[in-house]
Amino acid sequence: MDFDFNYLLAQWPALLDGMLMTLRVSLLAIAFSLLIGVLGGAVRALRMPVLSQIVAMYVELIRNTPILVQLFFIFYGLPAIGLELSLFWSGVVCLSVWAGAYQVENMRGGLATVEHKMREASMALSLKPHQYFYLVALPIAFRTSLPAVLNTAISLLKNSSYLQAIGLAELTFVAVDRIATDFRAIEMFSAICVMYLALVAILSLLTGRLSAHLQRPFRH
Amino acid sequence: MSAMLTVRGLHKRFGEHEVVKGVDLDVRQGEVVVIIGPSGSGKSTFIRCLNSLEEPSAGSVVVDGGESVRANDRRAMARLREDIGMVFQDYTLFPHMTVMANMILAPVRVKGVSKADAQANALALLERVGLKHKADGYPGELSGGQQQRVAIVRALAMKPRLLLFDEPTSALDPETVGEVLSVMKGLAAEGMTMIVVTHEMGFAREVADRVVFFDGGKIVEMGPPAQIFSAPEHPRTRQFLQSVLH
């Protein structure tokens, strides 16, 4: 059994670059997917005609097709109709659109738990419907859906490793690339497993903090 | 005294079912009108119509000598809302905001009052109901009676000309009913115009200028409390009072 730590130390700068790329792509996509989730969740929860059906179709389409196919569609398919994105933005768009579908459902679930009387109280205070939505309904709903939102964010981070299939130099790509020349598979895969675990742990920790802060009004 | 509220021919239908069947009501400035009646008589639906929480099917409403608004004109009714405050049965404070944030939300966001002014006003109002020390607390930390007192001053923070109460003590523990009723009595004494739907007959007798008895979606009888409670004219009123006063 030979596990060469020195090899890993030598490869550390490349791995770090890969991890930073994974982080950049993932954090951007988490932000965009949340935006999709909030807007789509609102459209669904408020049952806006036509829009609601379109969002429902989007959610079904994304949840029932493989993410790898979605990625190839964006990277190889869209240029054929004149929509050419860079490697990086193909990755961001793919992960955002994929996770956005799940975040729509997460936010819709959270919004469904907001009691009708909150809406009536807002109306009685003359708040406009959009003010009710972002000042009252959304903050209450977000607390309910935060665990599900976090789960989706973690899945997004893990699924960023699919982007190696189009050649984006993220963490998995770096590992596979090195293994092709150095044949140090056990070292490389162990190392990136630990790095993914660390990233997920940090994300969970931050969300846990946020959740504890947001739950303060409700802990009685 | 001048009319604060004039309602004519108010109807509310839910599909085939007519819940409010043509109500006329005039409320003078500073008057306290208490609406009593059996469950399902349409009294809650009636005051919810005044605040356009329900969309009336027909009728007209005038607030404080303003223009007469067709009751089924949704937008025009919504404009009246800024002059009408409402207190609900189950407090409906926003649970994710502190008491202070609840108090200043509408004045700042709807009326454009500066945050500092809204806070100063909110503190004064909270002090009046003995809850200044709870300004930074969350609704979940307060008792039902305390939450309802905050809900009342939250409505007052919008400086309404008319205040509606929809069974404000029905969800409270018996021992906290008194603290809410005493706040309402204080408001009445200061000349606030109020319409109160309640089952608290003691409050009606003591505080009301006029008691309105609702049944079957209509006003059956109204008059000063002494008359309604001691010498009701209508047999339906007598029957109802006998059952609630034992």
Short mmCIF file of C-alpha atoms in Angstrom, two decimals:
data_model
loop_
_atom_site.label_atom_id
_atom_site.label_comp_id
_atom_site.label_asym_id
_atom_site.label_seq_id
_atom_site.Cartn_x
_atom_site.Cartn_y
_atom_site.Cartn_z
CA MET A 1 0.00 0.00 0.00
CA ASP A 2 1.63 3.19 -0.95
CA PHE A 3 -0.20 6.46 -0.27
CA ASP A 4 2.06 9.34 -1.24
CA PHE A 5 1.35 12.43 0.86
CA ASN A 6 4.26 14.24 -0.68
CA TYR A 7 2.62 13.89 -4.06
CA LEU A 8 -0.50 15.55 -2.71
CA LEU A 9 1.53 18.37 -1.16
CA ALA A 10 3.16 18.98 -4.52
CA GLN A 11 -0.25 19.07 -6.22
CA TRP A 12 -1.78 21.33 -3.57
CA PRO A 13 -1.65 24.58 -5.63
CA ALA A 14 -3.52 22.92 -8.49
CA LEU A 15 -6.09 21.43 -6.12
CA LEU A 16 -6.55 24.81 -4.45
CA ASP A 17 -7.18 26.44 -7.85
CA GLY A 18 -9.75 23.74 -8.58
CA MET A 19 -11.46 24.26 -5.26
CA LEU A 20 -11.64 28.01 -5.78
CA MET A 21 -13.23 27.45 -9.18
CA THR A 22 -15.75 25.05 -7.60
CA LEU A 23 -16.53 27.69 -4.98
CA ARG A 24 -16.91 30.50 -7.50
CA VAL A 25 -19.23 28.55 -9.74
CA SER A 26 -21.24 27.17 -6.83
CA LEU A 27 -21.69 30.39 -4.89
CA LEU A 28 -22.84 32.27 -7.98
CA ALA A 29 -25.21 29.45 -8.90
CA ILE A 30 -26.57 29.26 -5.32
CA ALA A 31 -27.38 32.97 -5.49
CA PHE A 32 -29.06 32.70 -8.91
CA SER A 33 -30.94 29.55 -7.96
CA LEU A 34 -32.30 31.29 -4.86
CA LEU A 35 -33.46 34.17 -7.01
CA ILE A 36 -35.19 31.72 -9.34
CA GLY A 37 -36.65 29.98 -6.31
CA VAL A 38 -38.08 33.13 -4.75
CA LEU A 39 -39.57 34.45 -7.98
CA GLY A 40 -40.82 31.06 -9.18
CA GLY A 41 -42.10 30.16 -5.70
CA ALA A 42 -44.03 33.44 -5.58
CA VAL A 43 -45.53 32.85 -9.02
CA ARG A 44 -46.60 29.37 -7.92
CA ALA A 45 -47.85 30.36 -4.45
CA LEU A 46 -49.85 33.31 -5.81
CA ARG A 47 -51.19 31.07 -8.61
CA MET A 48 -50.49 33.70 -11.25
CA PRO A 49 -52.27 32.51 -14.38
CA VAL A 50 -50.10 31.25 -17.29
CA LEU A 51 -46.85 32.10 -15.47
CA SER A 52 -47.65 29.53 -12.80
CA GLN A 53 -48.10 26.80 -15.44
CA ILE A 54 -44.87 27.80 -17.17
CA VAL A 55 -42.95 27.59 -13.89
CA ALA A 56 -44.54 24.21 -13.13
CA MET A 57 -43.42 22.91 -16.52
CA TYR A 58 -39.89 24.20 -15.95
CA VAL A 59 -39.75 22.45 -12.57
CA GLU A 60 -40.99 19.15 -14.02
CA LEU A 61 -38.64 19.36 -16.98
CA ILE A 62 -35.56 19.93 -14.82
CA ARG A 63 -36.43 17.45 -12.11
CA ASN A 64 -37.17 14.67 -14.56
CA THR A 65 -34.14 14.90 -16.84
CA PRO A 66 -30.49 14.06 -16.03
CA ILE A 67 -28.36 17.02 -15.03
CA LEU A 68 -25.61 15.83 -17.37
CA VAL A 69 -28.02 16.03 -20.31
CA GLN A 70 -29.01 19.54 -19.19
CA LEU A 71 -25.35 20.49 -19.09
CA PHE A 72 -24.66 19.15 -22.58
CA PHE A 73 -27.80 20.87 -23.82
CA ILE A 74 -26.52 24.22 -22.55
CA PHE A 75 -22.88 23.77 -23.59
CA TYR A 76 -23.23 21.92 -26.91
CA GLY A 77 -26.89 22.52 -27.80
CA LEU A 78 -27.44 26.23 -27.28
CA PRO A 79 -24.52 27.37 -29.52
CA ALA A 80 -26.32 25.64 -32.38
CA ILE A 81 -29.11 28.21 -32.05
CA GLY A 82 -26.65 31.07 -31.61
CA LEU A 83 -26.52 31.17 -27.81
CA GLU A 84 -22.89 30.60 -27.00
CA LEU A 85 -21.80 30.85 -23.39
CA SER A 86 -18.27 30.60 -22.01
CA LEU A 87 -17.24 27.48 -20.15
CA PHE A 88 -17.61 29.23 -16.81
CA TRP A 89 -21.04 30.72 -17.52
CA SER A 90 -22.30 27.48 -19.02
CA GLY A 91 -21.51 25.91 -15.66
CA VAL A 92 -23.15 28.69 -13.68
CA VAL A 93 -26.28 28.64 -15.85
CA CYS A 94 -26.56 24.85 -15.71
CA LEU A 95 -26.30 24.65 -11.93
CA SER A 96 -28.57 27.67 -11.40
CA VAL A 97 -31.30 26.33 -13.65
CA TRP A 98 -31.01 22.86 -12.13
CA ALA A 99 -31.08 23.96 -8.48
CA GLY A 100 -33.58 26.74 -9.24
CA ALA A 101 -36.22 24.13 -10.00
CA TYR A 102 -35.77 22.60 -6.56
CA GLN A 103 -35.64 25.99 -4.85
CA VAL A 104 -38.97 26.91 -6.50
CA GLU A 105 -40.53 23.92 -4.79
CA ASN A 106 -38.79 24.69 -1.49
CA MET A 107 -40.01 28.30 -1.50
CA ARG A 108 -43.49 27.31 -2.62
CA GLY A 109 -43.68 24.91 0.32
CA GLY A 110 -42.55 27.62 2.74
CA LEU A 111 -44.98 30.20 1.35
CA ALA A 112 -47.85 27.72 1.65
CA THR A 113 -47.33 27.59 5.41
CA VAL A 114 -47.78 31.35 5.90
CA GLU A 115 -51.19 31.81 7.46
CA HIS A 116 -53.89 33.67 5.55
CA LYS A 117 -54.47 35.95 8.55
CA MET A 118 -51.02 37.49 7.98
CA ARG A 119 -52.27 38.66 4.60
CA GLU A 120 -55.43 40.08 6.12
CA ALA A 121 -53.46 41.89 8.82
CA SER A 122 -51.23 43.39 6.11
CA MET A 123 -54.24 44.48 4.08
CA ALA A 124 -55.84 46.06 7.15
CA LEU A 125 -52.63 48.08 7.61
CA SER A 126 -52.89 49.18 3.95
CA LEU A 127 -49.69 47.41 2.90
CA LYS A 128 -49.60 46.82 -0.85
CA PRO A 129 -49.65 43.17 -1.99
CA HIS A 130 -45.98 43.30 -3.02
CA GLN A 131 -45.05 44.83 0.35
CA TYR A 132 -46.92 42.03 2.08
CA PHE A 133 -44.98 39.55 -0.02
CA TYR A 134 -41.45 40.73 0.67
CA LEU A 135 -41.89 42.19 4.15
CA VAL A 136 -44.13 39.55 5.71
CA ALA A 137 -44.71 36.37 3.70
CA LEU A 138 -41.21 35.86 2.33
CA PRO A 139 -39.31 36.29 5.64
CA ILE A 140 -41.71 33.92 7.41
CA ALA A 141 -41.60 31.39 4.55
CA PHE A 142 -37.81 31.51 4.29
CA ARG A 143 -37.47 30.36 7.89
CA THR A 144 -39.64 27.32 7.18
CA SER A 145 -37.90 26.39 3.97
CA LEU A 146 -34.32 27.07 5.06
CA PRO A 147 -33.40 23.40 5.76
CA ALA A 148 -34.67 22.36 2.31
CA VAL A 149 -32.96 25.37 0.71
CA LEU A 150 -29.70 24.30 2.33
CA ASN A 151 -30.09 20.73 1.11
CA THR A 152 -30.50 21.97 -2.44
CA ALA A 153 -27.48 24.26 -2.08
CA ILE A 154 -25.38 21.32 -0.88
CA SER A 155 -26.58 19.19 -3.80
CA LEU A 156 -25.64 22.04 -6.13
CA LEU A 157 -22.15 22.19 -4.70
CA LYS A 158 -21.69 18.44 -5.11
CA ASN A 159 -23.15 18.48 -8.61
CA SER A 160 -20.65 21.12 -9.66
CA SER A 161 -18.35 18.13 -10.22
CA TYR A 162 -20.41 17.31 -13.34
CA LEU A 163 -18.87 20.40 -14.90
CA GLN A 164 -15.66 18.46 -15.44
CA ALA A 165 -17.53 16.81 -18.33
CA ILE A 166 -17.39 20.04 -20.33
CA GLY A 167 -13.82 20.75 -19.24
CA LEU A 168 -14.29 23.47 -16.65
CA ALA A 169 -11.21 23.40 -14.40
CA GLU A 170 -13.04 22.79 -11.13
CA LEU A 171 -11.96 20.42 -8.40
CA THR A 172 -12.97 17.11 -9.98
CA PHE A 173 -11.55 18.16 -13.35
CA VAL A 174 -8.20 18.95 -11.77
CA ALA A 175 -8.10 15.54 -10.05
CA VAL A 176 -9.08 13.57 -13.13
CA ASP A 177 -6.67 15.58 -15.25
CA ARG A 178 -3.74 14.81 -12.95
CA ILE A 179 -4.67 11.15 -12.62
CA ALA A 180 -4.51 10.84 -16.42
CA THR A 181 -0.82 11.75 -16.32
CA ASP A 182 0.35 10.68 -12.84
CA PHE A 183 -1.90 7.64 -12.10
CA ARG A 184 -2.22 8.65 -8.44
CA ALA A 185 -5.95 7.89 -8.27
CA ILE A 186 -6.27 6.95 -4.62
CA GLU A 187 -4.41 10.06 -3.44
CA MET A 188 -6.31 12.42 -5.70
CA PHE A 189 -9.80 11.07 -5.06
CA SER A 190 -9.19 10.91 -1.31
CA ALA A 191 -8.00 14.49 -1.36
CA ILE A 192 -10.95 15.88 -3.29
CA CYS A 193 -13.44 13.89 -1.17
CA VAL A 194 -12.03 15.57 1.91
CA MET A 195 -12.16 18.95 0.18
CA TYR A 196 -15.80 18.50 -0.88
CA LEU A 197 -16.65 17.40 2.66
CA ALA A 198 -14.98 20.51 4.04
CA LEU A 199 -16.88 22.79 1.64
CA VAL A 200 -20.21 21.18 2.54
CA ALA A 201 -19.36 21.41 6.25
CA ILE A 202 -18.62 25.13 5.95
CA LEU A 203 -21.85 25.72 4.03
CA SER A 204 -23.86 23.81 6.66
CA LEU A 205 -22.19 25.68 9.48
CA LEU A 206 -22.94 29.08 7.96
CA THR A 207 -26.55 28.14 7.27
CA GLY A 208 -26.88 26.76 10.79
CA ARG A 209 -25.76 30.10 12.18
CA LEU A 210 -28.20 31.93 9.93
CA SER A 211 -31.01 29.58 10.89
CA ALA A 212 -30.36 30.01 14.62
CA HIS A 213 -30.42 33.78 14.14
CA LEU A 214 -33.63 33.70 12.10
CA GLN A 215 -35.38 31.32 14.49
CA ARG A 216 -34.88 33.55 17.51
CA PRO A 217 -38.35 35.15 17.29
CA PHE A 218 -40.01 31.73 17.16
CA ARG A 219 -38.25 29.91 19.98
CA HIS A 220 -40.79 30.22 22.78
CA MET B 1 -72.19 65.53 15.55
CA SER B 2 -71.10 64.71 12.03
CA ALA B 3 -71.31 61.24 10.49
CA MET B 4 -68.00 59.38 10.52
CA LEU B 5 -69.39 56.45 8.59
CA THR B 6 -72.46 56.05 6.44
CA VAL B 7 -73.32 52.62 5.06
CA ARG B 8 -76.24 52.10 2.70
CA GLY B 9 -77.70 48.86 1.39
CA LEU B 10 -74.63 46.72 2.01
CA HIS B 11 -74.93 43.20 0.63
CA LYS B 12 -72.44 40.34 0.66
CA ARG B 13 -73.00 37.11 -1.19
CA PHE B 14 -70.76 34.06 -1.17
CA GLY B 15 -71.95 32.32 -4.34
CA GLU B 16 -75.63 31.56 -3.78
CA HIS B 17 -75.42 32.22 -0.09
CA GLU B 18 -76.21 35.76 1.02
CA VAL B 19 -74.57 36.55 4.35
CA VAL B 20 -75.22 40.28 4.64
CA LYS B 21 -78.65 41.25 3.31
CA GLY B 22 -78.84 44.99 2.97
CA VAL B 23 -77.44 46.84 5.97
CA ASP B 24 -77.83 50.59 6.58
CA LEU B 25 -75.76 52.07 9.38
CA ASP B 26 -74.71 55.58 10.40
CA VAL B 27 -71.94 56.04 12.92
CA ARG B 28 -71.32 59.47 14.39
CA GLN B 29 -67.88 60.84 15.16
CA GLY B 30 -66.75 59.54 18.54
CA GLU B 31 -69.53 57.01 18.76
CA VAL B 32 -68.98 53.48 20.04
CA VAL B 33 -71.23 51.01 18.25
CA VAL B 34 -71.27 47.46 19.57
CA ILE B 35 -72.61 44.76 17.30
CA ILE B 36 -74.00 41.66 18.96
CA GLY B 37 -75.78 38.65 17.54
CA PRO B 38 -75.61 34.89 17.17
CA SER B 39 -72.79 33.14 15.32
CA GLY B 40 -73.33 33.19 11.58
CA SER B 41 -75.51 36.28 11.75
CA GLY B 42 -73.16 38.12 9.38
CA LYS B 43 -71.83 40.65 11.90
CA SER B 44 -68.15 39.77 11.35
CA THR B 45 -68.62 39.64 7.58
CA PHE B 46 -70.26 43.06 7.76
CA ILE B 47 -67.31 44.78 9.44
CA ARG B 48 -64.84 42.86 7.25
CA CYS B 49 -66.67 44.38 4.28
CA LEU B 50 -66.09 47.88 5.66
CA ASN B 51 -62.34 47.22 5.55
CA SER B 52 -62.58 45.43 2.18
CA LEU B 53 -61.23 42.21 3.59
CA GLU B 54 -64.38 40.92 1.93
CA GLU B 55 -65.56 42.45 -1.29
CA PRO B 56 -69.17 43.61 -0.80
CA SER B 57 -71.63 42.61 -3.52
CA ALA B 58 -73.61 45.87 -3.42
CA GLY B 59 -74.12 49.03 -1.41
CA SER B 60 -72.27 52.26 -0.72
CA VAL B 61 -69.93 53.55 1.97
CA VAL B 62 -68.98 57.10 2.97
CA VAL B 63 -66.21 57.80 5.45
CA ASP B 64 -66.06 61.15 7.23
CA GLY B 65 -68.00 63.18 4.67
CA GLY B 66 -65.79 62.03 1.79
CA GLU B 67 -67.06 60.78 -1.54
CA SER B 68 -69.62 58.04 -1.59
CA VAL B 69 -67.92 54.83 -2.65
CA ARG B 70 -69.71 52.01 -4.40
CA ALA B 71 -69.06 49.08 -2.10
CA ASN B 72 -68.19 46.72 -4.95
CA ASP B 73 -65.56 49.10 -6.32
CA ARG B 74 -62.55 47.30 -4.97
CA ARG B 75 -59.93 49.99 -5.53
CA ALA B 76 -61.99 52.80 -4.10
CA MET B 77 -62.83 50.69 -1.03
CA ALA B 78 -59.15 49.90 -0.55
CA ARG B 79 -58.45 53.65 -0.41
CA LEU B 80 -60.91 54.00 2.47
CA ARG B 81 -58.87 51.45 4.34
CA GLU B 82 -56.15 53.93 5.27
CA ASP B 83 -58.66 55.71 7.51
CA ILE B 84 -59.98 52.51 9.04
CA GLY B 85 -57.98 50.45 11.53
CA MET B 86 -58.82 46.88 12.42
CA VAL B 87 -58.14 44.59 15.34
CA PHE B 88 -58.64 40.87 14.78
CA GLN B 89 -59.62 38.03 17.05
CA ASP B 90 -56.22 36.35 16.95
CA TYR B 91 -53.91 39.42 17.21
CA THR B 92 -52.12 38.76 13.89
CA LEU B 93 -48.89 40.44 14.90
CA PHE B 94 -46.09 39.61 12.47
CA PRO B 95 -44.14 36.89 14.32
CA HIS B 96 -40.75 37.55 12.72
CA MET B 97 -40.65 41.22 13.73
CA THR B 98 -40.12 42.83 17.10
CA VAL B 99 -43.01 44.69 18.70
CA MET B 100 -41.39 47.95 17.57
CA ALA B 101 -40.98 46.72 14.00
CA ASN B 102 -44.63 45.69 13.96
CA MET B 103 -45.61 49.15 15.18
CA ILE B 104 -43.66 51.20 12.65
CA LEU B 105 -44.04 48.97 9.58
CA ALA B 106 -47.19 50.53 8.13
CA PRO B 107 -46.58 54.15 9.18
CA VAL B 108 -43.14 54.06 7.51
CA ARG B 109 -43.99 51.93 4.47
CA VAL B 110 -47.50 53.15 3.74
CA LYS B 111 -47.67 56.69 5.08
CA GLY B 112 -44.01 57.58 4.55
CA VAL B 113 -43.48 58.72 8.14
CA SER B 114 -39.78 58.97 9.07
CA LYS B 115 -38.47 56.06 11.08
CA ALA B 116 -37.54 58.26 14.04
CA ASP B 117 -40.99 59.85 14.20
CA ALA B 118 -42.70 56.48 13.85
CA GLN B 119 -40.57 55.04 16.66
CA ALA B 120 -41.28 57.96 18.98
CA ASN B 121 -44.99 57.64 18.30
CA ALA B 122 -44.86 53.87 18.77
CA LEU B 123 -43.13 54.21 22.14
CA ALA B 124 -45.75 56.69 23.32
CA LEU B 125 -48.53 54.33 22.23
CA LEU B 126 -46.87 51.33 23.86
CA GLU B 127 -46.46 53.29 27.06
CA ARG B 128 -50.17 54.01 27.07
CA VAL B 129 -50.94 50.30 27.13
CA GLY B 130 -48.14 49.54 29.62
CA LEU B 131 -45.92 47.68 27.17
CA LYS B 132 -43.10 50.12 26.48
CA HIS B 133 -40.65 47.65 28.04
CA LYS B 134 -41.66 45.02 25.46
CA ALA B 135 -40.74 47.16 22.43
CA ASP B 136 -37.71 45.01 21.57
CA GLY B 137 -39.43 41.71 22.34
CA TYR B 138 -41.03 39.41 19.80
CA PRO B 139 -44.77 38.67 19.71
CA GLY B 140 -44.07 35.06 20.68
CA GLU B 141 -42.67 36.28 24.00
CA LEU B 142 -45.91 38.06 24.94
CA SER B 143 -49.12 36.73 26.46
CA GLY B 144 -52.29 36.79 24.39
CA GLY B 145 -53.57 39.86 26.20
CA GLN B 146 -50.28 41.68 25.68
CA GLN B 147 -50.25 40.75 21.98
CA GLN B 148 -53.77 42.05 21.56
CA ARG B 149 -52.85 45.33 23.27
CA VAL B 150 -49.94 45.69 20.85
CA ALA B 151 -52.30 44.89 17.95
CA ILE B 152 -54.60 47.71 19.09
CA VAL B 153 -51.83 50.31 19.27
CA ARG B 154 -50.35 49.02 16.00
CA ALA B 155 -53.69 49.91 14.40
CA LEU B 156 -53.67 53.28 16.21
CA ALA B 157 -50.18 54.06 14.88
CA MET B 158 -51.81 54.59 11.46
CA LYS B 159 -53.99 57.31 13.04
CA PRO B 160 -57.27 55.83 11.83
CA ARG B 161 -60.48 57.81 12.03
CA LEU B 162 -62.48 54.67 12.66
CA LEU B 163 -61.41 51.53 14.46
CA LEU B 164 -63.03 48.14 13.86
CA PHE B 165 -62.79 45.28 16.35
CA ASP B 166 -63.67 41.75 15.25
CA GLU B 167 -64.26 39.77 18.44
CA PRO B 168 -61.08 41.14 20.03
CA THR B 169 -61.34 39.10 23.23
CA SER B 170 -62.66 35.78 21.94
CA ALA B 171 -59.24 34.12 21.70
CA LEU B 172 -58.01 35.35 25.09
CA ASP B 173 -57.68 33.63 28.44
CA PRO B 174 -60.47 34.83 30.75
CA GLU B 175 -58.00 36.58 33.05
CA THR B 176 -56.51 38.68 30.25
CA VAL B 177 -59.82 39.78 28.73
CA GLY B 178 -60.05 42.62 31.24
CA GLU B 179 -56.74 44.25 30.25
CA VAL B 180 -57.81 44.41 26.60
CA LEU B 181 -61.29 45.70 27.40
CA SER B 182 -59.83 48.43 29.61
CA VAL B 183 -57.64 49.63 26.72
CA MET B 184 -60.75 49.74 24.53
CA LYS B 185 -62.66 51.65 27.21
CA GLY B 186 -59.81 54.16 27.37
CA LEU B 187 -60.02 54.70 23.61
CA ALA B 188 -63.78 55.16 23.79
CA ALA B 189 -63.35 57.74 26.55
CA GLU B 190 -60.88 59.66 24.36
CA GLY B 191 -63.47 59.91 21.62
CA MET B 192 -62.25 57.26 19.17
CA THR B 193 -64.99 56.17 16.78
CA MET B 194 -65.33 52.42 17.16
CA ILE B 195 -67.37 49.54 15.81
CA VAL B 196 -66.96 46.48 18.00
CA VAL B 197 -68.22 43.00 17.25
CA THR B 198 -68.17 41.15 20.55
CA HIS B 199 -69.82 38.66 22.84
CA GLU B 200 -68.82 40.72 25.89
CA MET B 201 -72.24 41.93 26.97
CA GLY B 202 -70.78 43.73 30.00
CA PHE B 203 -68.61 45.83 27.68
CA ALA B 204 -71.58 46.55 25.41
CA ARG B 205 -73.72 47.66 28.34
CA GLU B 206 -71.01 49.83 29.86
CA VAL B 207 -69.21 51.38 26.91
CA ALA B 208 -71.52 51.33 23.89
CA ASP B 209 -73.35 54.44 22.81
CA ARG B 210 -75.47 52.19 20.67
CA VAL B 211 -75.98 48.45 20.53
CA VAL B 212 -76.85 46.84 17.21
CA PHE B 213 -78.44 43.41 17.18
CA PHE B 214 -77.64 41.43 14.04
CA ASP B 215 -79.48 38.32 12.93
CA GLY B 216 -79.83 36.58 9.59
CA GLY B 217 -77.58 39.11 7.85
CA LYS B 218 -79.69 42.11 8.88
CA ILE B 219 -79.92 44.65 11.64
CA VAL B 220 -82.93 43.50 13.62
CA GLU B 221 -82.86 46.20 16.24
CA MET B 222 -80.60 48.96 17.53
CA GLY B 223 -80.63 51.53 20.29
CA PRO B 224 -78.92 52.67 23.48
CA PRO B 225 -77.72 49.77 25.63
CA ALA B 226 -80.26 50.50 28.37
CA GLN B 227 -83.06 50.05 25.88
CA ILE B 228 -81.66 46.98 24.12
CA PHE B 229 -80.73 45.13 27.28
CA SER B 230 -83.73 46.11 29.42
CA ALA B 231 -86.55 46.53 26.95
CA PRO B 232 -85.77 44.91 23.60
CA GLU B 233 -88.65 45.36 21.20
CA HIS B 234 -88.05 42.45 18.88
CA PRO B 235 -88.77 38.89 20.06
CA ARG B 236 -85.59 37.63 18.35
CA THR B 237 -83.49 40.11 20.37
CA ARG B 238 -85.20 39.04 23.59
CA GLN B 239 -84.57 35.39 22.80
CA PHE B 240 -80.87 36.00 22.04
CA LEU B 241 -80.29 38.10 25.16
CA GLN B 242 -82.00 35.53 27.34
CA SER B 243 -79.69 32.82 26.03
CA VAL B 244 -76.46 34.81 26.48
CA LEU B 245 -77.33 36.55 29.77
CA HIS B 246 -78.75 33.29 31.28
#
